[in-house]
Short mmCIF file of C-alpha atoms in Angstrom, two decimals:
data_model
loop_
_atom_site.label_atom_id
_atom_site.label_comp_id
_atom_site.label_asym_id
_atom_site.label_seq_id
_atom_site.Cartn_x
_atom_site.Cartn_y
_atom_site.Cartn_z
CA UNK A 27 199.80 116.12 97.24
CA UNK A 28 203.04 115.62 99.36
CA UNK A 29 203.42 115.29 103.15
CA UNK A 30 200.17 113.78 103.67
CA UNK A 31 200.17 111.44 106.62
CA UNK A 32 203.44 112.58 107.98
CA UNK A 33 203.73 113.63 111.56
CA UNK A 34 203.36 117.36 112.22
CA UNK A 35 205.59 119.27 114.70
CA UNK A 36 203.68 120.97 117.49
CA UNK A 37 203.86 124.44 116.80
CA UNK A 38 201.19 126.75 117.96
CA UNK A 39 199.21 128.99 115.73
CA UNK A 40 198.77 132.11 117.76
CA UNK A 41 196.37 134.02 115.28
CA UNK A 42 193.68 133.25 112.86
CA UNK A 43 192.35 129.96 112.07
CA UNK A 44 193.86 126.85 110.52
CA UNK A 45 191.60 126.52 107.55
CA UNK A 46 188.84 128.52 105.36
CA UNK A 47 186.17 126.39 103.90
CA UNK A 48 184.93 127.81 100.51
CA UNK A 49 182.15 126.23 98.64
CA UNK A 50 179.61 127.29 96.09
CA UNK A 51 176.24 128.01 97.93
CA UNK A 52 173.06 125.77 96.62
CA UNK A 53 169.75 127.11 95.75
CA UNK A 54 167.17 126.51 98.31
CA UNK A 55 165.09 123.25 97.85
CA UNK A 56 161.51 123.93 96.10
CA UNK A 57 159.89 121.31 98.16
CA UNK A 58 160.98 122.90 101.56
CA UNK A 59 163.05 126.37 101.31
CA UNK A 60 163.42 125.98 105.15
CA UNK A 61 165.73 123.20 104.62
CA UNK A 62 169.64 124.01 104.35
CA UNK A 63 170.62 122.61 100.96
CA UNK A 64 174.23 122.84 102.12
CA UNK A 65 173.86 120.79 105.37
CA UNK A 66 176.53 118.30 104.18
CA UNK A 67 179.15 121.13 103.88
CA UNK A 68 178.17 121.86 107.72
CA UNK A 69 178.66 118.33 108.82
CA UNK A 70 182.13 118.22 107.03
CA UNK A 71 183.21 121.68 108.47
CA UNK A 72 182.28 120.32 112.01
CA UNK A 73 184.15 116.96 111.64
CA UNK A 74 187.18 118.49 109.96
CA UNK A 75 187.42 121.10 112.94
CA UNK A 76 186.91 117.99 115.56
CA UNK A 77 189.97 116.12 113.57
CA UNK A 78 192.19 119.27 113.61
CA UNK A 79 191.52 119.84 117.35
CA UNK A 80 192.43 116.26 118.03
CA UNK A 81 195.67 116.92 116.18
CA UNK A 82 196.71 119.93 118.16
CA UNK A 83 195.16 118.81 121.61
CA UNK A 84 192.90 122.02 121.51
CA UNK A 85 189.85 122.38 123.82
CA UNK A 86 186.35 121.48 122.08
CA UNK A 87 185.40 125.18 121.74
CA UNK A 88 188.49 126.44 120.07
CA UNK A 89 187.72 127.66 116.96
CA UNK A 90 189.93 126.25 114.20
CA UNK A 91 188.08 126.96 110.91
CA UNK A 92 186.09 129.52 109.29
CA UNK A 93 183.06 128.70 107.61
CA UNK A 94 180.62 131.56 106.53
CA UNK A 95 177.49 129.90 107.91
CA UNK A 96 178.93 131.20 111.02
CA UNK A 97 178.20 135.01 110.07
CA UNK A 98 175.81 136.87 112.15
CA UNK A 99 172.58 138.28 110.47
CA UNK A 100 173.91 142.04 110.49
CA UNK A 101 177.37 141.35 109.81
CA UNK A 102 179.24 142.97 106.68
CA UNK A 103 179.83 139.82 105.11
CA UNK A 104 182.26 140.92 102.56
CA UNK A 105 184.31 142.66 105.15
CA UNK A 106 184.22 139.51 107.52
CA UNK A 107 185.04 137.24 104.77
CA UNK A 108 187.93 139.38 103.64
CA UNK A 109 189.36 139.34 107.20
CA UNK A 110 189.19 135.63 107.69
CA UNK A 111 190.89 135.29 104.16
CA UNK A 112 193.73 137.53 105.65
CA UNK A 113 194.21 135.73 108.85
CA UNK A 114 193.62 131.62 107.93
CA UNK A 115 196.51 129.44 107.37
CA UNK A 116 195.16 126.81 104.56
CA UNK A 117 192.48 127.53 102.16
CA UNK A 118 189.96 124.50 101.46
CA UNK A 119 187.91 124.59 98.35
CA UNK A 120 185.25 122.33 97.93
CA UNK A 121 185.48 121.65 94.19
CA UNK A 122 181.89 120.71 92.23
CA UNK A 123 180.70 121.96 88.76
CA UNK A 124 179.11 124.72 90.50
CA UNK A 125 181.99 125.91 92.36
CA UNK A 126 184.08 126.32 89.09
CA UNK A 127 181.26 128.13 87.43
CA UNK A 128 180.53 130.77 90.19
CA UNK A 129 182.24 133.88 90.39
CA UNK A 130 181.94 134.27 94.23
CA UNK A 131 183.90 131.14 95.58
CA UNK A 132 186.40 131.57 92.63
CA UNK A 133 186.74 135.05 94.01
CA UNK A 134 187.56 133.72 97.59
CA UNK A 135 190.25 131.47 96.06
CA UNK A 136 191.87 134.22 93.81
CA UNK A 137 191.89 136.66 96.72
CA UNK A 138 193.90 133.90 98.79
CA UNK A 139 195.96 133.23 95.99
CA UNK A 140 197.10 136.84 95.78
CA UNK A 141 197.85 136.65 99.48
CA UNK A 142 200.27 133.59 98.70
CA UNK A 143 201.60 135.21 95.85
CA UNK A 144 202.93 138.27 98.08
CA UNK A 145 204.07 135.72 100.96
CA UNK A 146 207.61 134.76 101.61
CA UNK A 147 206.85 131.49 103.32
CA UNK A 148 208.08 128.34 101.64
CA UNK A 149 205.92 125.91 99.75
CA UNK A 150 203.25 128.60 99.90
CA UNK A 151 200.91 126.96 97.47
CA UNK A 152 200.55 123.77 100.12
CA UNK A 153 198.52 126.24 101.80
CA UNK A 154 195.54 125.56 99.46
CA UNK A 155 194.04 121.79 99.87
CA UNK A 156 191.53 121.26 97.30
CA UNK A 157 188.72 118.60 98.10
CA UNK A 158 186.64 116.98 95.15
CA UNK A 159 183.37 117.51 96.48
CA UNK A 160 181.03 116.50 93.60
CA UNK A 161 182.75 114.97 90.51
CA UNK A 162 183.03 116.86 87.44
CA UNK A 163 182.75 115.37 83.83
CA UNK A 164 185.98 113.65 82.49
CA UNK A 165 186.00 116.45 79.63
CA UNK A 166 185.71 119.09 82.18
CA UNK A 167 188.73 118.25 84.44
CA UNK A 168 191.19 121.25 85.37
CA UNK A 169 194.56 121.21 87.04
CA UNK A 170 192.81 122.13 90.31
CA UNK A 171 190.47 119.23 90.10
CA UNK A 172 193.39 116.56 89.10
CA UNK A 173 195.20 118.17 92.48
CA UNK A 174 192.00 117.51 94.34
CA UNK A 175 192.12 113.68 92.97
CA UNK A 176 195.71 113.58 94.31
CA UNK A 177 194.34 114.14 97.78
CA UNK A 178 192.81 110.47 97.98
CA UNK A 179 192.32 109.03 94.43
CA UNK A 180 193.32 105.78 95.91
CA UNK A 181 190.13 105.81 98.27
CA UNK A 182 187.38 103.77 97.02
CA UNK A 183 184.49 105.92 96.02
CA UNK A 184 186.28 109.20 96.34
CA UNK A 185 187.09 110.11 92.74
CA UNK A 186 184.03 108.43 91.43
CA UNK A 187 181.58 109.99 93.77
CA UNK A 188 183.27 113.15 95.38
CA UNK A 189 183.70 113.46 99.33
CA UNK A 190 179.96 114.63 99.71
CA UNK A 191 178.55 111.29 98.83
CA UNK A 192 181.21 109.77 101.10
CA UNK A 193 179.85 112.12 104.09
CA UNK A 194 176.23 111.34 103.07
CA UNK A 195 176.19 107.58 102.91
CA UNK A 196 176.78 105.19 105.80
CA UNK A 197 178.35 102.44 103.29
CA UNK A 198 181.07 105.01 102.49
CA UNK A 199 182.02 105.83 106.25
CA UNK A 200 185.55 104.04 106.18
CA UNK A 201 186.49 106.07 103.14
CA UNK A 202 185.08 109.16 104.16
CA UNK A 203 186.96 108.96 107.73
CA UNK A 204 190.19 108.02 105.53
CA UNK A 205 189.75 111.09 103.38
CA UNK A 206 188.92 113.34 106.31
CA UNK A 207 192.09 112.10 108.23
CA UNK A 208 194.36 113.07 105.49
CA UNK A 209 192.74 116.56 104.68
CA UNK A 210 193.27 117.31 108.61
CA UNK A 211 196.69 116.07 108.59
CA UNK A 212 197.69 117.93 105.72
CA UNK A 213 196.02 121.24 106.91
CA UNK A 214 197.70 120.97 110.45
CA UNK A 215 201.02 119.97 108.88
CA UNK A 216 201.37 122.96 106.55
CA UNK A 217 199.91 125.39 109.07
CA UNK A 218 202.26 124.56 111.75
CA UNK A 219 205.47 123.89 109.51
CA UNK A 220 205.11 127.03 107.35
CA UNK A 221 202.75 129.43 109.09
CA UNK A 222 201.50 132.56 107.14
CA UNK A 223 201.70 135.94 108.71
CA UNK A 224 198.62 137.76 108.69
CA UNK A 225 198.21 140.13 105.62
CA UNK A 226 195.81 142.23 103.61
CA UNK A 227 193.84 140.45 100.89
CA UNK A 228 191.56 142.00 98.21
CA UNK A 229 187.86 142.13 98.86
CA UNK A 230 186.01 138.96 97.30
CA UNK A 231 184.00 141.21 95.01
CA UNK A 232 186.51 144.11 94.76
CA UNK A 233 186.93 143.64 90.68
CA UNK A 234 183.25 142.58 90.25
CA UNK A 235 180.90 145.40 90.14
CA UNK A 236 178.08 144.46 87.75
CA UNK A 237 176.89 147.08 84.94
CA UNK A 238 173.33 147.34 84.02
CA UNK A 239 174.35 145.86 80.83
CA UNK A 240 175.79 142.73 82.43
CA UNK A 241 173.37 142.20 85.05
CA UNK A 242 171.90 138.60 85.58
CA UNK A 243 169.87 139.79 88.52
CA UNK A 244 168.82 142.90 89.94
CA UNK A 245 168.21 144.14 93.70
CA UNK A 246 165.65 146.89 93.36
CA UNK A 247 164.90 149.48 96.23
CA UNK A 248 161.58 151.35 97.03
CA UNK A 249 162.41 153.45 99.76
CA UNK A 250 162.36 157.33 100.51
CA UNK A 251 165.64 159.05 101.03
CA UNK A 252 166.77 160.96 104.10
CA UNK A 253 165.36 164.20 102.67
CA UNK A 254 161.74 162.60 102.12
CA UNK A 255 161.14 161.41 105.61
CA UNK A 256 160.31 162.96 108.94
CA UNK A 257 163.34 164.12 110.89
CA UNK A 258 162.62 162.00 113.86
CA UNK A 259 163.04 158.71 112.32
CA UNK A 260 165.80 156.45 113.77
CA UNK A 261 169.29 157.46 112.59
CA UNK A 262 171.09 155.31 110.56
CA UNK A 263 167.89 153.96 108.48
CA UNK A 264 167.80 156.47 105.51
CA UNK A 265 170.56 158.00 103.43
CA UNK A 266 171.13 160.26 100.51
CA UNK A 267 170.16 157.54 98.06
CA UNK A 268 167.16 154.97 98.36
CA UNK A 269 169.85 151.97 97.47
CA UNK A 270 171.44 152.91 100.75
CA UNK A 271 168.26 152.18 102.92
CA UNK A 272 169.06 150.35 106.19
CA UNK A 273 165.50 149.27 107.49
CA UNK A 274 167.13 147.96 110.79
CA UNK A 275 169.38 150.83 111.36
CA UNK A 276 172.70 150.20 113.31
CA UNK A 277 171.94 146.65 113.85
CA UNK A 278 172.86 146.06 110.03
CA UNK A 279 176.35 146.67 108.77
CA UNK A 280 175.20 146.91 105.08
CA UNK A 281 172.31 148.31 103.19
CA UNK A 282 169.44 145.85 102.73
CA UNK A 283 169.99 145.77 98.90
CA UNK A 284 173.65 144.57 99.47
CA UNK A 285 172.48 141.58 101.28
CA UNK A 286 170.34 140.72 98.08
CA UNK A 287 173.29 141.30 96.17
CA UNK A 288 175.43 139.17 98.14
CA UNK A 289 172.90 136.19 98.23
CA UNK A 290 172.54 136.20 94.73
CA UNK A 291 176.27 136.51 93.75
CA UNK A 292 176.75 133.46 96.14
CA UNK A 293 174.38 131.77 93.85
CA UNK A 294 176.13 132.44 90.88
CA UNK A 295 174.26 135.64 89.59
CA UNK A 296 176.06 138.87 88.64
CA UNK A 297 173.88 141.32 90.30
CA UNK A 298 173.18 144.98 90.09
CA UNK A 299 171.65 147.39 92.55
CA UNK A 300 169.39 150.08 91.62
CA UNK A 301 166.75 152.30 93.18
CA UNK A 302 162.89 151.54 91.58
CA UNK A 303 163.08 155.23 90.11
CA UNK A 304 166.00 154.37 88.15
CA UNK A 305 165.49 150.67 87.13
CA UNK A 306 164.16 151.74 83.81
CA UNK A 307 163.89 148.10 81.58
CA UNK A 308 165.91 146.26 84.13
CA UNK A 309 162.98 144.46 85.92
CA UNK A 310 161.59 143.54 82.77
CA UNK A 311 164.67 141.67 81.36
CA UNK A 312 166.21 140.55 84.70
CA UNK A 313 164.82 138.35 87.53
CA UNK A 314 164.74 140.61 90.62
CA UNK A 315 163.85 141.30 94.05
CA UNK A 316 161.81 144.41 94.97
CA UNK A 317 162.69 145.72 98.51
CA UNK A 318 159.64 147.89 99.45
CA UNK A 319 159.81 150.39 102.48
CA UNK A 320 156.06 150.97 103.24
CA UNK A 321 156.90 154.46 104.23
CA UNK A 322 157.33 155.19 100.63
CA UNK A 323 153.76 155.63 100.41
CA UNK A 324 153.64 158.13 103.16
CA UNK A 325 153.99 160.72 100.17
CA UNK A 326 151.41 161.11 97.42
CA UNK A 327 154.28 161.11 94.99
CA UNK A 328 156.04 158.17 96.12
CA UNK A 329 152.60 156.23 96.13
CA UNK A 330 151.78 157.14 92.76
CA UNK A 331 155.36 156.11 91.40
CA UNK A 332 155.08 152.72 93.17
CA UNK A 333 151.57 152.10 91.79
CA UNK A 334 153.00 152.65 88.31
CA UNK A 335 155.81 150.17 88.85
CA UNK A 336 153.73 147.74 90.36
CA UNK A 337 150.86 147.87 87.62
CA UNK A 338 153.83 146.45 84.85
CA UNK A 339 155.69 144.30 87.51
CA UNK A 340 156.81 141.11 85.68
CA UNK A 341 156.04 137.68 87.56
CA UNK A 342 159.94 137.24 87.97
CA UNK A 343 160.20 140.40 90.25
CA UNK A 344 159.64 139.26 93.66
CA UNK A 345 158.39 142.13 96.17
CA UNK A 346 159.42 142.08 99.71
CA UNK A 347 158.02 144.60 102.40
CA UNK A 348 160.58 145.35 105.21
CA UNK A 349 159.48 146.74 108.29
CA UNK A 350 161.50 147.25 111.38
CA UNK A 351 159.49 145.36 114.22
CA UNK A 352 161.45 147.07 116.92
CA UNK A 353 160.97 150.63 115.72
CA UNK A 354 157.94 152.30 117.77
CA UNK A 355 156.71 153.76 114.65
CA UNK A 356 156.58 150.56 112.62
CA UNK A 357 153.85 149.25 115.08
CA UNK A 358 151.34 151.97 113.94
CA UNK A 359 152.00 153.91 111.01
CA UNK A 360 154.42 151.69 109.19
CA UNK A 361 151.99 148.68 109.27
CA UNK A 362 149.11 150.88 108.19
CA UNK A 363 151.24 151.96 105.14
CA UNK A 364 152.06 148.18 104.63
CA UNK A 365 148.56 147.39 104.26
CA UNK A 366 148.17 150.20 101.64
CA UNK A 367 151.00 148.64 99.73
CA UNK A 368 149.24 145.39 99.91
CA UNK A 369 146.04 146.88 98.55
CA UNK A 370 148.22 148.22 95.57
CA UNK A 371 149.49 144.87 94.82
CA UNK A 372 145.95 143.46 95.03
CA UNK A 373 144.93 146.10 92.48
CA UNK A 374 147.81 145.32 90.37
CA UNK A 375 146.71 141.69 90.09
CA UNK A 376 149.99 140.61 92.01
CA UNK A 377 150.26 137.87 94.69
CA UNK A 378 150.48 139.31 98.31
CA UNK A 379 154.21 140.24 99.21
CA UNK A 380 155.79 138.66 102.02
CA UNK A 381 156.51 141.02 104.97
CA UNK A 382 159.45 140.72 107.56
CA UNK A 383 160.11 142.83 110.62
CA UNK A 384 163.26 141.34 111.95
CA UNK A 385 166.76 141.44 110.63
CA UNK A 386 167.41 137.67 110.81
CA UNK A 387 164.29 136.78 109.08
CA UNK A 388 165.22 139.12 106.30
CA UNK A 389 168.67 137.33 105.75
CA UNK A 390 167.16 133.81 106.13
CA UNK A 391 164.32 134.24 103.61
CA UNK A 392 166.76 135.88 100.95
CA UNK A 393 167.94 132.69 99.16
CA UNK A 394 164.20 131.68 98.79
CA UNK A 395 163.39 134.76 97.20
CA UNK A 396 166.50 134.98 94.95
CA UNK A 397 165.88 131.22 93.65
CA UNK A 398 161.89 131.78 93.01
CA UNK A 399 162.70 135.28 90.99
CA UNK A 400 165.33 133.08 88.75
CA UNK A 401 162.96 130.17 88.68
CA UNK A 402 159.93 132.59 87.56
CA UNK A 403 162.18 134.04 85.10
CA UNK A 404 163.11 130.95 83.37
CA UNK A 405 159.51 129.85 83.33
CA UNK A 406 158.09 133.11 82.17
CA UNK A 407 160.36 135.47 80.26
CA UNK A 408 159.78 135.55 76.40
CA UNK A 409 162.15 133.88 74.44
CA UNK A 410 164.56 136.26 72.46
CA UNK A 411 163.81 135.62 68.73
CA UNK A 412 167.03 134.36 66.81
CA UNK A 413 168.35 136.51 63.87
CA UNK A 414 169.63 133.25 62.11
CA UNK A 415 167.54 132.41 58.94
CA UNK A 416 165.14 129.74 59.29
CA UNK A 417 166.23 126.22 57.39
CA UNK A 418 163.49 123.95 56.30
CA UNK A 419 164.05 120.78 57.75
CA UNK A 420 163.43 117.39 55.70
CA UNK A 421 160.35 115.24 56.95
CA UNK A 422 159.92 111.61 56.34
CA UNK A 423 156.25 112.03 55.67
CA UNK A 424 157.02 114.31 52.71
CA UNK A 425 160.06 113.87 50.94
CA UNK A 426 161.96 116.93 49.56
CA UNK A 427 160.79 117.91 45.92
CA UNK A 428 163.41 116.92 43.34
CA UNK A 429 164.26 118.08 39.87
CA UNK A 430 164.82 114.72 38.81
CA UNK A 431 163.05 111.47 39.04
CA UNK A 432 162.61 109.71 42.32
CA UNK A 433 164.36 106.41 43.08
CA UNK A 434 160.92 104.67 43.06
CA UNK A 435 160.16 106.36 39.45
CA UNK A 436 163.55 105.09 38.13
CA UNK A 437 162.74 101.42 39.41
CA UNK A 438 159.25 101.53 37.78
CA UNK A 439 160.92 102.93 34.58
CA UNK A 440 163.55 100.15 34.46
#
């Protein structure tokens, strides 16, 4: 990578951030889902931000980078990511085996590349500064990973272990600080010498609509439509279709199912959204999260339909009851309906469903539920039989029959 270590001219960046940090989200740890599996990404983001602020003499509260952990609970994640990609100067992907097999971070990279392709600035592709976060096998190297090695291939431990290990281990601290310094210098230099004007980029998931046939994960919604609930319910909660249900009303920018889908997509699972009435056999063949609005059982027809679904619910479908704890109606009737759903689950011989009553709680628990659904699917889903003919394998204890004499018989005959 050219230019690393050279002094950058003091040109101010008036709009956007210096860098966008892109990485593959990790599944929650089974031993304690509350722990952040990507905490070292956050450490690196903070360190890189501090290093860049030092180079541009910016105050400590100046936001110089974008990291999706900064997003609020009710934000439209995809819209915010799209805006950030269109206003940042340098794209910093943390390459790992998961990154190069995950459609979400690859979608971020492709969106930024399209922005660069349309840009008239010089040395446009230096605006991508790749980092080797976790090493790849030698046979899986790509042009991208080789470019990430160029950044600091001469620094002890970087090529063999990746920057994550250098960040985590105290023994590698000098090496980590050297690589960090190179990245900060490169980001600052290219941002100041060849600033990108703000521009529109395609949405990360714009071309990734997942059909029923291609689904690896399903977000299923059991909620009434606007026509099926009393008119005095909070505006913005119910819509024409169940999939558009927003249990927290105007506090959330996206329907609840979109938060499920975004979480699963970030974990590398192509996700389809459907109502429980239209799910068909999807839940039988895909890991799923079933979002239940307890008000679905306020109507006898809704209660009957939900009971039928719960009776044949596979173990890899994780139900979650969602109530708005700030809705006055939830405190009384909503809780009563939730208790009824809990009894229905008990009758169906299913474990109790979790309940959430606040939007931050809903967003925070979602990676855990998606991961648990995937784990249960891998553990319990039936194996699809192969159409290939069975081949009898030779066994040492019983030699294969032969038309002629065996070697032992030949020796005896001799």
